[in-house]
XYZ file of C-alpha atoms in Angstrom:
556
model
C 68.228 88.638 87.593
C 70.860 91.342 86.854
C 74.762 90.517 87.087
C 76.295 90.231 89.716
C 79.733 91.921 89.812
C 81.013 92.390 93.205
C 83.025 90.354 95.477
C 81.289 88.732 98.804
C 83.661 89.472 101.673
C 85.866 86.843 102.953
C 85.674 86.852 106.740
C 87.134 83.568 107.015
C 90.030 84.867 105.732
C 90.284 86.980 108.513
C 91.655 83.804 110.311
C 93.909 83.648 107.656
C 95.526 86.769 108.926
C 95.424 85.584 112.509
C 97.535 82.015 111.147
C 99.875 85.076 109.806
C 100.243 86.780 113.803
C 100.166 83.137 115.300
C 103.265 82.126 113.493
C 105.153 85.281 113.932
C 106.521 84.046 117.414
C 108.776 81.521 114.854
C 111.378 84.154 114.554
C 112.657 83.325 117.917
C 116.445 81.623 118.892
C 117.746 78.762 120.253
C 121.037 78.347 121.896
C 123.840 77.532 123.703
C 125.365 73.911 123.870
C 127.876 73.983 126.063
C 128.432 73.948 129.995
C 125.035 75.967 130.732
C 123.825 74.658 133.855
C 126.120 76.717 135.330
C 123.696 79.330 133.615
C 120.625 78.726 135.005
C 119.287 75.827 131.693
C 119.639 72.757 132.458
C 118.196 70.133 130.270
C 118.468 71.711 127.101
C 118.684 68.185 125.139
C 120.451 67.509 122.063
C 118.800 69.628 118.918
C 116.255 67.140 116.989
C 117.992 66.502 114.028
C 116.854 67.332 110.374
C 114.448 65.104 108.717
C 110.954 65.295 107.638
C 108.474 67.125 109.601
C 106.529 63.897 110.571
C 109.517 62.214 112.125
C 110.552 65.773 113.727
C 106.973 65.732 115.575
C 106.904 62.373 116.756
C 110.291 63.550 118.884
C 109.436 67.297 119.912
C 109.088 67.833 123.617
C 105.946 70.810 123.752
C 105.752 70.814 127.421
C 107.860 74.008 127.941
C 105.557 75.820 125.203
C 102.661 73.791 126.788
C 103.366 75.626 129.988
C 103.288 79.190 128.768
C 99.956 78.657 126.379
C 98.118 76.707 129.278
C 96.938 74.388 126.625
C 97.690 71.035 125.948
C 99.256 70.764 122.062
C 98.734 67.874 119.785
C 95.762 67.404 120.697
C 94.314 65.550 117.367
C 97.626 63.594 117.619
C 96.862 62.289 121.097
C 94.091 61.468 120.335
C 91.416 64.144 122.165
C 88.309 64.958 120.185
C 86.961 67.914 120.522
C 82.617 68.285 120.717
C 81.632 69.233 117.510
C 79.604 72.134 117.590
C 76.600 73.404 115.086
C 74.580 76.526 115.103
C 71.956 75.401 116.952
C 74.300 75.944 119.870
C 73.889 79.606 119.314
C 70.710 81.316 118.666
C 71.991 83.748 115.796
C 70.969 84.821 112.632
C 71.175 82.203 110.056
C 73.923 82.639 107.545
C 73.480 82.988 103.599
C 77.247 82.116 102.424
C 79.095 79.930 104.771
C 83.336 79.836 104.475
C 84.488 76.584 105.371
C 88.204 76.184 105.879
C 89.288 72.037 105.820
C 92.092 70.824 108.131
C 93.913 70.644 105.005
C 93.288 74.548 103.789
C 93.627 75.673 107.633
C 97.317 74.332 107.575
C 97.723 76.140 104.151
C 97.034 78.993 105.336
C 98.931 78.649 108.280
C 102.240 78.150 106.063
C 101.269 80.917 104.371
C 101.333 83.215 106.722
C 104.301 82.062 108.471
C 105.934 82.798 105.406
C 104.173 86.487 105.509
C 105.335 87.456 108.864
C 108.509 86.164 108.459
C 109.202 88.593 105.391
C 107.544 91.131 107.120
C 108.288 91.609 110.457
C 112.063 90.269 109.591
C 114.836 91.589 110.933
C 113.651 92.010 113.982
C 114.852 94.800 116.669
C 115.624 93.948 120.094
C 116.375 96.657 122.669
C 119.965 97.621 123.705
C 121.386 95.399 126.818
C 123.769 96.370 129.739
C 125.303 94.550 132.524
C 127.777 95.304 135.321
C 129.498 93.324 137.341
C 131.696 93.547 140.393
C 134.780 91.527 140.893
C 137.416 91.170 143.244
C 139.445 92.871 140.611
C 137.011 96.189 139.599
C 134.127 96.663 137.954
C 132.937 95.707 134.374
C 129.816 97.597 132.940
C 129.375 95.886 129.557
C 126.043 97.453 127.053
C 125.487 95.339 123.721
C 123.908 97.225 120.777
C 122.413 96.895 117.392
C 120.574 93.311 118.121
C 118.881 92.358 115.279
C 117.609 89.029 114.466
C 117.705 87.440 111.221
C 117.952 84.178 109.121
C 114.602 82.743 110.825
C 113.739 79.470 109.398
C 110.976 77.268 110.663
C 110.781 73.651 110.739
C 107.710 72.124 112.462
C 104.686 74.456 112.518
C 100.515 73.319 113.483
C 97.534 74.821 114.104
C 95.026 73.480 116.637
C 91.166 74.159 117.545
C 90.107 74.023 120.513
C 87.973 74.503 123.547
C 90.233 77.962 124.614
C 90.254 79.091 121.195
C 92.615 78.897 118.107
C 96.673 77.906 118.921
C 98.972 78.702 116.247
C 102.893 77.473 117.539
C 106.245 76.770 115.658
C 108.916 74.294 117.123
C 112.821 73.910 116.241
C 113.047 77.464 114.775
C 116.313 78.455 113.669
C 117.905 81.994 113.868
C 120.707 84.368 113.791
C 121.485 87.632 115.949
C 123.912 89.855 114.970
C 125.147 92.755 117.629
C 127.816 94.972 119.049
C 128.840 94.850 122.522
C 131.279 97.468 124.490
C 132.661 97.099 127.949
C 134.451 99.643 130.310
C 136.631 98.222 133.529
C 137.081 100.249 136.250
C 139.739 99.174 139.159
C 141.125 101.304 141.582
C 144.827 100.261 141.404
C 143.869 101.225 137.501
C 144.429 104.979 136.861
C 142.026 104.913 134.079
C 138.846 103.151 132.426
C 140.046 100.080 130.286
C 137.808 100.035 127.440
C 137.244 97.323 124.226
C 134.454 96.853 121.644
C 133.472 94.148 118.975
C 130.563 92.409 117.503
C 128.921 89.141 118.778
C 127.204 86.657 116.931
C 124.366 84.294 118.166
C 122.919 80.951 116.680
C 119.770 80.217 117.919
C 118.528 76.774 117.311
C 115.220 74.740 119.165
C 113.057 77.618 120.053
C 109.784 77.295 120.028
C 106.640 79.699 120.006
C 102.821 80.375 119.857
C 99.609 82.131 120.553
C 96.233 80.726 121.602
C 93.271 82.928 120.640
C 89.778 83.292 120.482
C 87.606 85.046 117.680
C 84.284 86.247 118.006
C 81.408 87.996 116.384
C 81.240 91.696 117.307
C 79.029 94.198 115.373
C 78.963 92.157 112.321
C 82.737 91.772 111.894
C 85.476 89.650 113.637
C 87.100 90.644 116.662
C 90.292 88.918 117.911
C 91.368 88.395 121.455
C 94.609 86.772 122.696
C 94.389 84.669 125.496
C 97.567 83.186 125.789
C 100.721 84.100 124.034
C 104.307 82.950 124.984
C 107.847 82.610 122.971
C 110.463 79.642 125.069
C 114.263 79.888 123.643
C 116.168 77.051 124.618
C 119.667 77.202 123.016
C 121.838 80.349 122.243
C 125.375 79.544 121.010
C 127.246 83.188 121.163
C 130.292 83.652 119.642
C 132.659 86.765 120.333
C 134.879 88.591 117.594
C 137.757 90.987 119.242
C 138.341 91.791 122.951
C 140.590 89.646 125.351
C 139.931 85.989 125.722
C 139.115 86.475 129.231
C 136.121 88.156 128.201
C 134.306 85.098 126.903
C 133.241 83.327 129.501
C 132.107 86.260 131.257
C 130.264 87.667 128.492
C 128.412 84.382 128.107
C 128.039 84.170 131.848
C 126.496 87.714 132.198
C 124.091 88.273 128.837
C 123.092 84.531 128.240
C 119.747 84.784 130.215
C 119.140 88.381 129.503
C 119.746 87.988 125.430
C 117.171 84.561 126.101
C 114.454 86.589 127.589
C 114.734 89.916 125.502
C 114.102 87.666 122.633
C 111.623 86.002 124.371
C 109.745 89.023 125.130
C 110.405 91.057 122.077
C 108.685 88.359 119.889
C 105.879 87.734 121.959
C 105.456 91.704 121.862
C 105.150 91.636 118.620
C 102.904 88.627 118.340
C 100.117 90.938 120.762
C 100.959 93.722 118.385
C 100.254 91.762 115.555
C 97.054 90.504 116.606
C 95.860 93.696 117.556
C 96.503 95.499 114.077
C 94.326 92.099 112.646
C 91.870 92.705 115.247
C 91.505 96.619 114.378
C 91.723 95.900 110.343
C 88.706 93.572 110.762
C 86.940 96.138 112.550
C 87.467 98.013 109.504
C 86.034 96.500 106.609
C 82.770 96.887 105.032
C 79.373 95.348 105.794
C 78.266 95.765 102.603
C 80.239 95.243 99.477
C 78.348 96.832 95.967
C 77.295 94.917 93.258
C 76.127 97.135 90.309
C 74.316 100.643 90.870
C 71.114 98.681 91.998
C 72.179 96.556 94.421
C 75.092 95.546 97.527
C 75.304 92.360 99.409
C 75.443 92.281 103.129
C 78.052 90.540 104.462
C 78.094 91.279 107.683
C 78.980 88.060 109.992
C 76.043 86.728 111.723
C 77.795 84.945 114.404
C 80.288 83.907 116.040
C 82.937 81.199 114.052
C 81.880 77.895 114.670
C 84.582 75.027 114.672
C 85.722 71.519 115.860
C 88.901 69.761 115.550
C 88.778 69.275 111.805
C 87.212 72.336 110.222
C 86.572 76.513 110.773
C 83.403 78.108 109.457
C 82.531 81.543 109.632
C 78.656 82.706 108.071
C 77.658 85.869 106.324
C 74.305 86.869 106.116
C 74.770 87.153 102.157
C 71.888 89.237 101.414
C 71.156 91.062 98.545
C 70.153 94.869 99.287
C 68.434 97.529 97.262
C 70.732 100.663 97.513
C 68.019 103.253 96.789
C 65.275 101.827 98.721
C 66.389 99.282 101.370
C 63.908 97.051 102.414
C 64.753 93.639 104.677
C 64.358 90.536 102.831
C 63.012 87.102 104.712
C 65.093 85.197 107.076
C 66.041 81.740 105.220
C 63.915 79.317 105.603
C 67.032 76.270 106.583
C 70.401 77.517 107.927
C 73.457 76.125 106.372
C 75.082 73.767 108.525
C 78.470 73.832 110.281
C 81.298 72.459 108.465
C 79.572 72.047 105.173
C 81.841 69.944 102.992
C 81.799 68.850 99.674
C 81.310 64.957 99.827
C 84.528 62.809 100.787
C 86.429 65.920 99.266
C 89.547 67.204 100.754
C 89.676 70.718 99.127
C 90.973 72.964 100.991
C 87.636 75.275 101.415
C 83.898 75.034 100.745
C 81.832 78.284 100.299
C 78.163 77.562 100.228
C 75.977 80.137 98.950
C 72.305 79.253 99.774
C 69.078 79.753 97.512
C 68.914 82.730 99.836
C 71.105 84.601 98.480
C 69.963 84.082 95.071
C 66.092 85.175 96.209
C 67.127 88.285 97.272
C 68.990 88.975 94.517
C 65.371 88.147 92.472
C 63.510 90.015 95.079
C 65.517 93.508 94.627
C 65.903 93.200 90.943
C 62.040 92.917 90.705
C 61.526 95.499 92.961
C 63.959 98.176 91.222
C 62.474 97.424 88.173
C 65.130 96.109 86.389
C 62.792 92.276 85.276
C 61.066 93.744 82.566
C 62.354 94.989 79.261
C 60.502 95.435 75.561
C 61.159 93.336 72.357
C 61.513 95.285 69.474
C 63.969 94.246 67.267
C 63.838 90.296 65.840
C 65.373 89.762 62.415
C 63.006 90.174 59.835
C 60.982 91.643 62.610
C 59.226 88.275 62.747
C 56.464 88.434 65.287
C 56.517 92.148 65.905
C 53.773 92.743 62.635
C 50.344 92.777 63.352
C 50.413 90.468 60.175
C 52.585 87.687 61.835
C 49.172 87.626 64.176
C 46.966 87.686 61.716
C 45.877 83.734 61.896
C 46.301 83.573 65.827
C 44.509 87.127 67.029
C 42.641 87.902 63.550
C 40.899 90.941 65.332
C 44.402 92.197 66.135
C 45.435 92.153 62.767
C 41.975 93.861 61.458
C 41.791 96.667 64.072
C 45.877 97.746 63.450
C 46.590 95.938 60.044
C 50.404 95.918 58.761
C 51.360 97.438 62.005
C 54.851 97.017 64.104
C 54.670 95.602 67.254
C 56.456 95.780 70.468
C 56.086 92.760 72.861
C 57.175 93.859 76.807
C 57.769 91.309 78.919
C 57.940 91.992 82.359
C 57.904 90.015 85.467
C 54.863 89.254 87.744
C 56.929 88.530 90.926
C 60.209 88.453 92.270
C 60.991 84.664 91.109
C 61.880 82.309 93.095
C 64.849 79.631 92.766
C 64.852 76.270 94.195
C 68.544 74.622 94.628
C 68.575 70.979 94.823
C 71.217 68.189 94.214
C 69.492 67.735 90.192
C 70.562 71.587 89.523
C 68.943 74.759 89.485
C 64.708 75.185 88.412
C 62.404 78.192 88.615
C 58.465 78.754 87.803
C 58.373 82.269 87.301
C 54.923 84.234 86.554
C 55.608 86.668 84.027
C 53.005 89.084 81.971
C 53.487 89.681 77.750
C 52.275 92.728 76.816
C 51.028 93.441 72.992
C 51.629 96.731 71.666
C 50.815 98.752 68.809
C 53.584 101.053 67.590
C 52.081 103.832 65.131
C 53.752 104.262 62.487
C 53.933 108.445 62.451
C 54.099 109.357 66.437
C 56.064 106.163 67.047
C 53.445 105.902 70.333
C 52.887 102.624 71.531
C 49.547 101.126 72.324
C 48.799 98.330 74.817
C 46.097 95.863 73.362
C 46.315 92.695 75.032
C 48.384 91.439 77.775
C 48.904 87.079 78.413
C 50.304 85.861 81.641
C 52.732 83.250 81.509
C 53.930 80.750 83.882
C 57.460 79.644 82.750
C 59.791 76.609 84.380
C 63.194 76.251 83.497
C 66.254 74.646 84.714
C 70.289 75.703 84.943
C 72.951 74.636 85.449
C 76.137 76.429 87.197
C 79.609 76.657 86.055
C 82.672 78.064 86.963
C 85.219 79.583 84.915
C 88.489 80.838 86.858
C 86.518 82.654 90.016
C 83.034 83.239 88.608
C 79.966 81.717 88.397
C 78.206 81.947 85.551
C 74.885 79.798 84.186
C 73.250 78.663 81.014
C 68.977 78.282 81.898
C 66.657 75.906 79.625
C 63.071 76.403 78.877
C 61.275 73.366 80.486
C 57.479 74.294 80.111
C 55.041 77.386 79.591
C 51.862 78.040 79.882
C 49.730 80.757 79.108
C 46.451 82.289 80.011
C 44.692 85.649 78.659
C 44.695 88.748 80.918
C 42.929 91.032 79.497
C 41.958 92.096 76.161
C 41.442 95.467 74.053
C 40.382 93.194 70.936
C 38.051 90.971 72.599
C 38.609 87.395 73.554
C 40.491 85.252 71.358
C 41.476 81.063 71.882
C 44.409 81.966 73.601
C 46.424 78.281 73.866
C 46.730 79.058 69.747
C 48.825 81.760 71.210
C 50.603 79.423 73.204
C 52.905 77.461 70.986
C 54.481 81.532 69.387
C 54.813 82.402 72.489
C 56.551 79.825 73.548
C 59.019 80.221 70.153
C 59.758 83.970 71.109
C 60.494 83.101 74.912
C 63.162 80.403 74.000
C 64.448 82.255 70.669
C 64.475 85.390 71.882
C 63.819 86.020 75.885
C 65.687 82.622 76.808
C 69.253 84.347 75.012
C 68.898 87.256 76.652
C 68.627 86.064 80.265
C 71.452 83.654 79.344
C 73.743 86.628 77.965
C 73.302 88.557 82.093
C 73.949 84.849 83.089
C 76.906 84.170 81.503
C 78.418 87.120 82.686
C 78.050 85.516 86.332
C 79.306 87.133 89.496
C 82.947 86.110 90.866
C 83.069 83.712 94.247
C 83.287 85.578 97.374
C 87.313 85.292 97.714
C 89.658 88.184 99.472
C 92.388 89.877 97.517
C 95.520 88.352 97.329
C 93.571 84.696 96.349
C 93.106 82.209 93.799
C 90.929 79.302 93.351
C 92.719 76.039 92.180
C 90.982 72.812 91.075
C 87.597 74.066 91.585
C 84.383 72.526 90.806
C 80.749 73.326 91.912
C 78.206 70.472 93.446
C 74.409 70.818 94.651
C 73.130 70.544 97.467
C 69.693 70.593 99.054
C 69.262 74.428 99.038
C 72.553 75.629 98.123
C 75.518 75.421 95.939
C 79.269 74.398 97.053
C 82.437 75.337 95.302
C 84.717 73.228 96.688
C 88.573 74.774 96.123
C 91.903 74.721 96.799
C 93.250 78.456 97.453
C 96.866 79.374 96.496
C 98.282 82.673 97.755
C 99.327 84.902 95.087
C 100.614 87.997 97.595
C 100.442 91.381 98.832
C 97.399 91.168 101.292
C 98.643 91.334 104.891
C 99.754 95.068 105.540
C 102.529 94.395 108.538
C 103.516 96.955 111.100
C 106.539 96.311 113.186
């Protein structure tokens, strides 16, 4: 099997992108702590004091956000359990590659993406606001411009997987708003308008924001759809700079709800825009990833993501295809179960690679004629001259005395690899054709062919983000397939052939296996604390993930 140099697609990290957008609402506001019942915002409550996230979770009131999103939050904490879903629930195509984020992985992804969205979307511009008030002393027209939200800090955020989809929400959000204001006072007894201007700052505290979205397979990739999305601003503390003192209470009265509503609407709008951008990005992901000049790997998503309250799984086909003469490989005999984790592991991500992936690769390289090579150079030309075979195949030496030889090894069929708890094994059929090289013309004349049944064991290893393997010869049997120099006792050849396979062919194979292929992760993500484990029919890559940056394109 040729070296795999490409990367399998990381579509589960489409989830990662979603989390980013889901966190976008965290840029919200909080507010005014004075006589606010008069302004139509009764029951603000005391802001939660700074403290560890666990303490914050216990005291926060999420009822307003639950009303906006239409879901019950803190489902897991409140004892709610989602029914576990298996791939049998959806009669979709079986996956050769299955990526599963654990609860720890989902939390990490959510935290990373909140930082990404804040870095990308903040500062956030908010549309201008105008207000008019008629009073017994005249009319006041006020306009607020250059409204910019910045300095966002998120105290608590969460991701929950539920019946309606994935919900990401944040609470205890603090932010600052800066703005310019200008008013014009007009009265019948005043001969000309009175105009004044200044700036204002708003301290936002206690905001909550969240999004619930569904994720489904669509034409071989993932499609996102917002189910509910909303932002709740609890308090605004407005401070004016410049202008007459009488303006303060009037300004708060006229603009408090307008600023709050505008911020809520703008953040919600940005969340929806972000999910839409992600959806379009996902639809543009390639369905095949080139491995080399011969093959590519089919990374189309095979079914809707599977999830319960503690994991999220996305499956890709994982089939190697021939770039020149593609033909379908038989479907997997067994399915990778949803929620496949390393035993007792608290790692963030588990990537399962089934034997279907390896065997489809072997089929492609066999059909392409790449599982064949000539051995025509050895130190001291041992075994590559008929003189070395004079006592094993006397008639060969008699017919071609002291002639140089070439040994051609070719797989007789596509190799079949078995993965089990004990490791990797294969029994492969191959042909060794003995060729004699004419000293003058250098033409090669086939003289005999010996069938080989080779049993190999292998162990895989993980070096950074690359999977490699080392094979050892377990057993070898031989049989004479045909001969142009007469029959000979083939068992006499077995020891010599075993030595050649062990000392020559196997090192060539291990050279390719050492190159290995990258673990399927998305750009901008590295693996940490990784290890490999074996299961019946698959290999598990158990790993933590670290985001290095530069992956998420964001548009306001």
